[in-house]
XYZ file of C-alpha atoms in Angstrom:
591
model
C 65.639 88.672 25.903
C 63.446 90.550 23.528
C 60.153 88.790 24.129
C 59.145 87.186 27.419
C 56.515 84.558 27.514
C 57.307 81.112 26.434
C 60.359 79.319 27.730
C 62.470 77.660 25.240
C 59.588 75.241 25.112
C 58.948 77.068 21.871
C 62.591 76.774 20.894
C 61.730 75.372 17.479
C 58.268 76.748 16.827
C 56.043 75.137 14.211
C 57.394 75.372 10.677
C 54.495 73.630 8.986
C 54.952 75.562 5.797
C 55.251 75.251 2.067
C 55.723 78.835 1.028
C 58.041 81.801 0.655
C 59.697 82.729 3.961
C 58.006 79.781 5.684
C 54.532 81.395 5.699
C 51.669 79.359 4.206
C 49.473 82.466 4.517
C 51.736 84.394 2.154
C 52.492 87.145 4.702
C 56.074 87.439 3.486
C 56.645 91.175 3.537
C 60.052 90.802 5.153
C 61.248 88.835 2.101
C 60.430 91.654 -0.333
C 64.003 92.798 -0.863
C 65.882 89.537 -1.355
C 62.871 87.451 -2.442
C 64.581 84.423 -0.874
C 62.600 81.831 1.150
C 64.007 80.976 4.563
C 63.880 77.239 3.922
C 67.528 76.344 4.625
C 67.770 74.726 1.185
C 69.445 75.791 -2.059
C 67.288 77.376 -4.750
C 66.868 75.543 -8.069
C 68.496 77.081 -11.146
C 66.236 75.541 -13.804
C 62.922 77.491 -13.660
C 59.805 75.742 -14.941
C 57.437 78.700 -14.503
C 56.820 81.631 -16.802
C 55.815 85.270 -16.397
C 53.949 86.914 -19.295
C 52.424 90.356 -19.798
C 49.519 91.705 -21.839
C 51.670 94.337 -23.602
C 55.350 95.135 -24.029
C 55.079 98.939 -23.824
C 53.505 101.163 -21.219
C 52.937 104.746 -20.191
C 52.669 106.127 -16.659
C 49.204 105.314 -15.339
C 48.731 102.251 -17.549
C 47.442 98.990 -16.077
C 49.091 95.854 -17.463
C 47.949 92.295 -16.899
C 50.728 90.033 -15.577
C 50.346 86.227 -15.605
C 52.386 83.644 -13.683
C 51.927 80.105 -14.990
C 53.611 76.713 -15.018
C 53.663 73.419 -13.167
C 51.643 73.293 -9.909
C 53.145 75.493 -7.212
C 52.145 76.516 -3.698
C 53.741 79.884 -3.001
C 55.011 82.857 -4.938
C 56.267 86.421 -4.589
C 55.918 88.721 -7.621
C 57.524 92.153 -7.987
C 58.348 94.716 -10.656
C 61.833 96.232 -10.618
C 63.792 98.812 -12.574
C 65.328 96.641 -15.305
C 68.533 98.693 -15.117
C 68.775 98.338 -11.312
C 67.328 95.004 -10.214
C 68.738 95.410 -6.702
C 66.644 98.522 -6.186
C 63.199 98.736 -4.574
C 59.996 97.486 -6.231
C 58.390 99.808 -8.774
C 54.687 100.648 -9.116
C 51.857 98.773 -7.480
C 49.604 95.805 -8.156
C 45.839 95.320 -8.286
C 44.330 91.910 -7.571
C 42.155 90.007 -10.012
C 41.334 87.077 -7.692
C 41.733 87.838 -3.980
C 41.103 84.180 -3.111
C 44.515 83.120 -4.384
C 46.620 86.295 -4.268
C 47.134 89.209 -1.896
C 48.952 92.540 -1.829
C 52.020 92.990 0.346
C 53.494 96.044 2.011
C 57.145 96.496 1.022
C 59.291 99.520 1.842
C 56.221 100.737 3.804
C 54.213 100.912 0.570
C 51.045 98.840 0.201
C 50.786 96.863 -3.053
C 54.479 96.870 -3.993
C 54.365 93.063 -4.315
C 51.914 90.168 -4.632
C 51.977 86.770 -2.879
C 49.762 83.744 -2.300
C 47.012 83.543 0.304
C 47.237 79.818 1.102
C 49.491 76.830 0.362
C 47.053 75.079 -1.967
C 48.377 74.046 -5.381
C 47.877 76.484 -8.241
C 49.013 76.654 -11.883
C 48.139 80.220 -12.912
C 47.947 83.609 -11.199
C 46.802 86.836 -12.825
C 47.206 90.374 -11.460
C 47.381 93.935 -12.784
C 50.516 96.050 -12.508
C 49.956 99.809 -12.250
C 52.669 101.982 -13.810
C 53.610 104.914 -11.545
C 53.988 108.495 -12.745
C 57.732 108.446 -12.084
C 58.305 105.078 -13.712
C 61.771 104.319 -15.136
C 62.191 103.609 -18.832
C 62.326 99.846 -18.490
C 60.553 97.486 -16.057
C 61.429 93.843 -15.417
C 59.176 91.448 -13.536
C 60.760 89.019 -11.065
C 59.052 86.121 -9.304
C 60.035 83.609 -6.638
C 58.075 80.358 -6.864
C 57.843 77.597 -4.242
C 56.759 74.150 -5.388
C 57.326 72.609 -1.968
C 59.465 73.301 1.052
C 62.831 72.322 -0.413
C 62.058 72.967 -4.097
C 61.887 76.600 -5.074
C 63.216 79.115 -7.589
C 64.357 82.638 -6.693
C 63.924 85.728 -8.882
C 62.805 83.982 -12.046
C 63.210 86.708 -14.698
C 60.116 87.845 -16.544
C 59.750 90.056 -19.614
C 61.074 93.615 -19.831
C 58.477 96.238 -20.743
C 59.498 99.746 -21.838
C 58.063 103.197 -22.322
C 57.443 104.093 -26.016
C 60.192 106.709 -26.402
C 62.741 105.008 -24.176
C 66.141 104.066 -25.625
C 66.491 100.368 -26.402
C 67.120 98.221 -23.359
C 70.427 96.399 -23.333
C 71.031 93.602 -20.887
C 74.021 94.393 -18.647
C 76.965 92.087 -19.069
C 76.563 89.210 -16.708
C 79.231 88.715 -14.146
C 79.654 85.152 -13.115
C 79.751 84.909 -9.376
C 81.846 82.113 -7.967
C 79.786 79.241 -6.615
C 79.663 79.185 -2.849
C 81.513 76.276 -1.419
C 79.746 74.582 1.466
C 81.895 73.069 4.179
C 82.435 69.334 3.604
C 80.357 66.903 5.651
C 81.636 63.453 6.599
C 80.142 60.337 8.150
C 80.871 59.361 11.743
C 82.228 55.837 12.044
C 81.388 55.243 15.705
C 79.108 56.502 18.439
C 79.980 59.324 20.808
C 81.187 58.379 24.275
C 80.653 59.987 27.655
C 83.885 58.580 29.103
C 85.648 61.964 28.961
C 82.779 63.953 30.451
C 84.066 66.053 33.328
C 87.682 65.397 32.311
C 88.031 66.750 28.769
C 84.421 67.398 27.801
C 81.759 69.750 29.094
C 78.674 67.487 28.984
C 74.932 67.927 29.313
C 73.003 64.676 29.555
C 69.451 63.480 30.065
C 69.037 61.245 31.993
C 71.942 62.495 34.057
C 75.105 60.391 33.638
C 73.740 58.416 30.678
C 76.149 57.288 27.954
C 75.161 57.606 24.264
C 77.514 54.744 23.447
C 75.469 52.347 25.581
C 71.972 53.854 25.888
C 69.725 54.686 22.930
C 67.489 56.925 25.050
C 70.381 59.200 26.061
C 70.194 62.848 25.030
C 73.799 64.007 24.945
C 75.523 67.323 24.225
C 79.248 67.857 24.723
C 81.753 70.651 24.134
C 85.497 69.991 23.896
C 87.862 72.936 23.729
C 90.665 72.623 21.186
C 92.898 75.696 21.333
C 90.759 78.537 19.912
C 87.890 76.355 18.738
C 85.258 74.084 20.252
C 84.174 70.642 19.041
C 80.460 70.037 19.569
C 78.853 66.589 19.746
C 75.082 66.076 19.930
C 73.211 62.786 20.149
C 69.696 61.601 20.873
C 66.839 59.321 19.823
C 65.201 61.275 17.005
C 64.007 60.608 13.478
C 63.378 64.321 12.893
C 65.815 66.813 14.334
C 68.010 67.587 17.327
C 68.878 71.131 18.326
C 70.582 73.151 21.002
C 70.941 76.857 21.694
C 72.828 79.341 23.803
C 70.620 81.902 25.544
C 71.184 84.821 27.881
C 68.110 83.812 29.884
C 65.320 81.242 29.956
C 63.200 83.011 27.347
C 62.918 82.578 23.623
C 64.457 85.277 21.416
C 67.928 86.466 20.441
C 69.412 82.979 20.809
C 72.305 81.307 18.995
C 70.922 77.941 17.862
C 72.138 74.888 15.948
C 69.917 72.274 14.299
C 70.679 68.798 12.953
C 67.878 67.750 10.568
C 67.304 64.215 9.311
C 66.319 64.241 5.644
C 66.626 61.658 2.868
C 68.907 59.336 4.863
C 71.328 62.133 5.648
C 71.686 64.824 8.319
C 71.904 68.545 7.575
C 73.781 70.561 10.184
C 72.515 74.124 10.241
C 73.297 77.155 12.431
C 70.354 79.441 13.052
C 69.164 82.235 15.279
C 65.914 83.018 17.040
C 64.256 86.414 16.857
C 61.389 86.819 19.283
C 58.613 84.271 19.229
C 59.143 82.983 15.724
C 60.621 80.037 13.885
C 64.437 79.803 13.724
C 66.082 81.730 10.912
C 68.635 79.523 9.168
C 72.101 81.040 8.720
C 75.122 80.288 6.574
C 77.134 77.223 7.505
C 80.371 79.007 6.702
C 81.267 79.374 10.384
C 81.170 75.589 10.951
C 83.974 73.151 10.199
C 84.560 69.393 10.428
C 80.848 68.621 10.189
C 79.930 64.947 10.521
C 76.878 62.851 11.271
C 75.661 59.321 11.976
C 72.283 57.539 11.937
C 71.904 54.175 13.654
C 69.048 52.372 15.415
C 66.846 55.464 15.588
C 69.639 57.565 17.122
C 70.876 60.721 15.402
C 74.365 62.030 16.069
C 76.051 65.083 14.606
C 79.207 67.027 15.329
C 80.993 70.141 14.144
C 83.739 72.559 15.094
C 83.467 76.328 15.427
C 85.782 79.033 16.688
C 85.252 80.345 20.191
C 84.917 83.866 18.835
C 83.618 84.724 15.379
C 84.161 88.470 14.867
C 82.135 89.797 11.988
C 79.784 86.790 11.865
C 76.256 87.838 12.749
C 74.112 85.900 15.225
C 76.958 83.721 16.552
C 77.723 84.194 20.237
C 81.216 84.197 21.696
C 81.626 80.930 23.580
C 83.899 82.326 26.298
C 80.813 83.667 28.107
C 78.237 81.906 30.274
C 74.821 81.038 28.823
C 71.794 78.944 29.570
C 71.886 75.929 27.259
C 68.806 74.324 25.714
C 68.531 70.876 24.159
C 65.445 69.989 22.094
C 64.181 67.412 19.621
C 61.179 67.048 17.351
C 59.752 65.803 14.092
C 60.888 66.776 10.606
C 59.401 66.032 7.214
C 60.906 66.796 3.834
C 63.312 69.261 5.420
C 60.650 71.034 7.477
C 60.969 70.993 11.250
C 57.985 70.962 13.584
C 57.384 71.900 17.181
C 59.530 69.954 19.640
C 58.062 66.638 20.762
C 58.742 67.332 24.434
C 59.721 70.250 26.597
C 63.375 71.129 25.879
C 66.000 70.418 28.486
C 67.254 73.655 30.095
C 70.339 73.874 32.280
C 69.702 74.986 35.844
C 72.132 77.874 35.542
C 74.410 79.629 33.071
C 77.607 77.842 32.028
C 80.767 78.694 30.113
C 81.398 75.657 27.897
C 85.023 76.684 27.249
C 85.810 76.826 30.947
C 86.536 73.769 33.060
C 85.035 70.449 31.858
C 81.894 69.593 33.795
C 79.025 67.165 34.013
C 75.787 69.130 34.236
C 72.130 68.324 34.026
C 68.982 70.254 33.440
C 65.242 70.105 33.696
C 62.412 69.859 31.201
C 60.127 71.629 33.676
C 61.166 74.681 35.664
C 60.753 75.045 39.415
C 57.861 77.524 39.410
C 55.768 75.280 37.173
C 56.655 72.251 39.290
C 55.590 74.140 42.412
C 52.345 75.239 40.719
C 51.462 71.669 39.785
C 52.452 70.250 43.181
C 50.423 72.799 45.168
C 47.359 72.322 42.990
C 47.580 68.543 43.340
C 47.838 68.837 47.136
C 44.945 71.297 47.307
C 42.472 69.611 44.960
C 43.429 65.967 45.392
C 43.916 65.885 49.150
C 42.798 68.755 51.375
C 39.551 69.594 49.583
C 38.570 65.934 49.119
C 39.023 65.057 52.773
C 37.308 68.285 53.820
C 34.241 67.427 51.741
C 33.993 63.944 53.240
C 34.236 65.400 56.755
C 31.279 67.728 56.173
C 29.159 65.144 54.395
C 29.595 62.020 56.496
C 31.300 62.786 59.828
C 29.053 65.342 61.532
C 27.847 62.760 64.064
C 31.132 60.884 64.314
C 33.098 63.854 65.635
C 30.371 66.068 67.037
C 32.131 66.935 70.305
C 33.132 70.601 70.500
C 36.774 71.657 70.100
C 37.560 75.317 70.771
C 33.874 76.144 70.727
C 32.954 74.297 67.508
C 32.296 70.678 66.607
C 35.466 68.753 65.848
C 34.335 67.807 62.316
C 33.648 71.477 61.535
C 37.072 72.577 62.777
C 38.744 69.971 60.581
C 36.530 70.857 57.608
C 37.220 74.597 57.963
C 40.965 74.094 58.380
C 41.199 71.882 55.290
C 39.129 74.256 53.163
C 41.114 77.319 54.218
C 44.276 75.370 53.448
C 42.860 74.593 49.997
C 42.176 78.276 49.376
C 45.650 79.303 50.569
C 47.410 76.677 48.429
C 45.301 77.646 45.407
C 46.150 81.336 45.815
C 49.874 80.622 46.040
C 49.810 78.202 43.117
C 47.711 80.620 41.038
C 50.332 83.390 40.969
C 53.314 81.152 40.140
C 52.612 80.737 36.383
C 52.126 84.498 36.074
C 55.515 85.061 37.691
C 57.100 82.453 35.416
C 55.406 83.626 32.195
C 55.664 87.303 33.165
C 52.021 87.642 32.211
C 49.222 85.632 30.658
C 50.018 82.469 28.714
C 48.193 82.464 25.386
C 49.487 79.011 24.460
C 48.082 76.913 27.319
C 44.634 76.272 25.864
C 41.675 76.252 28.263
C 43.777 75.427 31.320
C 44.434 79.015 32.511
C 40.794 80.005 31.969
C 39.547 77.091 34.058
C 42.209 77.920 36.632
C 40.874 81.459 36.962
C 37.349 80.144 37.549
C 38.645 77.761 40.220
C 40.558 80.608 41.842
C 37.451 82.804 42.021
C 35.322 80.008 43.476
C 38.048 79.050 45.963
C 38.087 82.620 47.308
C 34.292 83.056 47.302
C 33.664 79.870 49.295
C 35.276 80.979 52.582
C 33.854 84.505 52.139
C 30.387 83.007 51.758
C 30.953 80.740 54.767
C 31.863 83.766 56.881
C 28.288 85.015 56.450
C 26.623 81.662 57.175
C 23.160 82.197 58.760
C 22.346 80.533 62.114
C 21.198 76.914 62.061
C 17.450 77.594 62.180
C 17.469 80.786 60.145
C 15.102 80.635 57.086
C 18.026 81.540 54.851
C 20.107 78.587 56.046
C 18.772 76.173 53.433
C 19.583 78.611 50.619
C 23.066 79.021 52.050
C 23.569 75.257 52.234
C 22.588 74.759 48.594
C 24.684 77.705 47.399
C 27.707 76.572 49.409
C 27.379 73.012 48.134
C 26.850 74.079 44.507
C 29.852 76.397 44.416
C 32.069 73.842 46.120
C 31.019 71.042 43.790
C 31.513 73.266 40.727
C 34.979 74.249 41.949
C 35.998 70.610 42.421
C 34.718 69.525 38.991
C 36.380 72.445 37.201
C 39.605 71.921 39.166
C 39.767 68.265 38.083
C 39.170 69.315 34.461
C 41.924 71.930 34.754
C 44.328 69.335 36.184
C 43.589 66.921 33.326
C 44.384 69.688 30.825
C 47.383 70.953 32.775
C 49.033 67.541 32.868
C 49.316 67.603 29.067
C 51.024 70.995 28.883
C 54.718 70.864 27.925
C 55.679 73.161 30.790
C 54.959 70.432 33.347
C 56.004 67.617 31.032
C 54.534 64.699 32.980
C 55.241 61.355 31.324
C 52.290 59.826 29.488
C 50.017 58.066 29.123
C 50.061 56.839 32.719
C 49.353 60.366 34.023
C 45.846 60.238 32.533
C 45.260 56.751 33.935
C 46.474 57.832 37.392
C 44.277 60.933 37.420
C 41.290 58.882 36.255
C 42.062 56.393 39.011
C 42.066 59.155 41.620
C 38.679 60.466 40.449
C 37.246 56.940 40.505
C 38.753 56.382 43.978
C 37.110 59.508 45.392
C 33.726 58.937 43.714
C 33.794 55.284 44.778
C 34.466 56.256 48.392
C 31.543 58.687 48.411
C 29.238 56.043 46.912
C 30.279 53.486 49.563
C 29.671 55.963 52.389
C 26.302 56.989 50.912
C 25.205 53.341 50.722
C 26.393 52.779 54.273
C 24.480 55.827 55.537
C 21.331 54.626 53.772
C 21.587 51.114 55.237
C 22.150 52.523 58.712
C 19.056 54.721 58.445
C 16.940 51.658 57.641
C 17.591 50.413 61.133
C 15.418 53.225 62.470
C 11.714 52.459 62.318
C 8.996 55.023 62.898
C 5.607 53.789 63.940
C 3.158 56.111 62.264
C 0.249 55.272 64.523
C 1.997 55.999 67.807
C 4.568 58.477 66.412
C 7.133 56.596 68.460
C 10.660 56.178 67.217
C 12.022 52.733 67.879
C 15.748 52.109 67.450
C 16.889 48.589 66.856
C 19.951 48.354 69.015
C 20.673 52.020 68.314
C 23.789 52.234 70.448
C 25.364 49.201 68.790
C 24.329 50.332 65.315
C 25.680 53.815 65.939
C 28.982 52.434 67.178
C 29.262 50.102 64.187
C 28.421 52.938 61.812
C 31.014 55.261 63.306
C 33.679 52.555 63.253
C 32.975 51.786 59.596
C 33.231 55.448 58.623
C 36.529 55.840 60.464
C 37.980 52.787 58.705
C 36.656 54.012 55.345
C 38.220 57.438 55.938
C 41.569 55.888 56.897
C 41.577 53.713 53.768
C 40.544 56.670 51.626
C 43.326 58.877 53.013
C 45.893 56.130 52.375
C 44.766 55.774 48.767
C 44.574 59.524 48.334
C 48.096 60.032 49.644
C 49.339 57.228 47.370
C 47.990 58.992 44.286
C 49.435 62.272 45.530
C 52.875 60.735 46.054
C 52.792 59.300 42.516
C 52.165 62.733 41.003
C 54.585 64.604 43.258
C 57.324 62.058 42.547
C 56.781 62.434 38.809
C 56.961 66.236 39.088
C 60.058 66.138 41.277
C 61.996 63.894 38.878
C 61.426 66.046 35.782
């Protein structure tokens, strides 16, 4: 695809807009020629806004004040055209009067050819200057597109015609009445879709796998039924906003053939669209769709349509006799505007030809590399590092006997910490492989992950240069080693909290936050219990200051009891730790 980066998790990127071409900032240069907003609604034909000028004649080099006024509006696009060739390019340039509400646009690679808004706030009057060029035609007509709100707008509202002094009188060309475009009829479905023919007559994609939209409200359902040279598409799911699906050559956003069903005003609009790079979907004509129908019941949206397998001459529609990855997404919609999907879209595991043999297929809302990244990080920073820290802090005298030349506790500690570093290194590279670079849409999570990665590598390197036990530098080493390790653990936990909320992993909420909080409390609680136990055990040792004699009250028994308690505490801690780990790994595996 054209732009790698975000999986179809950005399939329907945010369209929180109220302006020409869906841009609240007014950066609508690509709409200069047609002056038509990409709002997937029909323009109004009864303009309520007016364009006026300071004078009706001009000479090359003159500067004329142009005013747009009327009822409150949010967006606009103002141009000057040759009155005798309105389909031609813009003429002259504009100069701003108030840069807070208007801005110059670059059209046809020329700066200032057009003027648009700077923000979606309501406005009732805009004033700018138009600069007549040296090669100006005899007659100039001003055109403006005005957007009141997302689905209410007017295109190319005609303004006054201004003329050069010695120009022949302007005569309006005879109007040719273009036939009204006839939209395909849309009907109402009388009953719910059924999954009974999936695998027999229908090619079906379902989430959860094998669910039935006729019986389960929470079933996301997409089916394709071949009928000679056409395909009947059925889509269903719990959504009060929109449902959408797309055909893609790979798992990346861009150059995709998409279809959206939007809930608006107690009806459903079925709209084909296409995706170009990392941008919102561009709505296309519905002329290629037939037999469109919809149904709303109990919070479930259902829509269906028919389209030909091949559509020669129709731009942006893929031939359906080829294999594609298929995406299924849903999200919120308001007043005809669609917003970012509410959860990670479902993506088929492999490419499929929907006109081939009927099948039952599933998909995942989180891809394998991201699952592996999350699983490895959970194992490293929930299990191996936690147990390794406890071994070094509380078990030096419990397992002090040498094993392969070093104390047993130290061998266990070193093995666990090296395992943590290895798992972190492996997990660290997986998102880069998946994203094919840096992810700019993951918030602070990747930045914290980089810090953890650096600290995880520095720790064993620092340990390799550990001074001898009685070396003067040993205390500095101990504090540095402890500080870096503690910082790494705290930052890793923060990164995991943030990572769990990313759509790429798509863990179910809100229990994920409760479970992670429970794990942190479990680990901190265990350390507190062991610290209290160590303190109470030390109180059993009395030192007589006068004789400098150390008296142990039943030292052997106390030592044995202390070691037994620590072993039991460690066993209980590991059981709880593994339980939390299993909860997270199970959730990741079932996505």
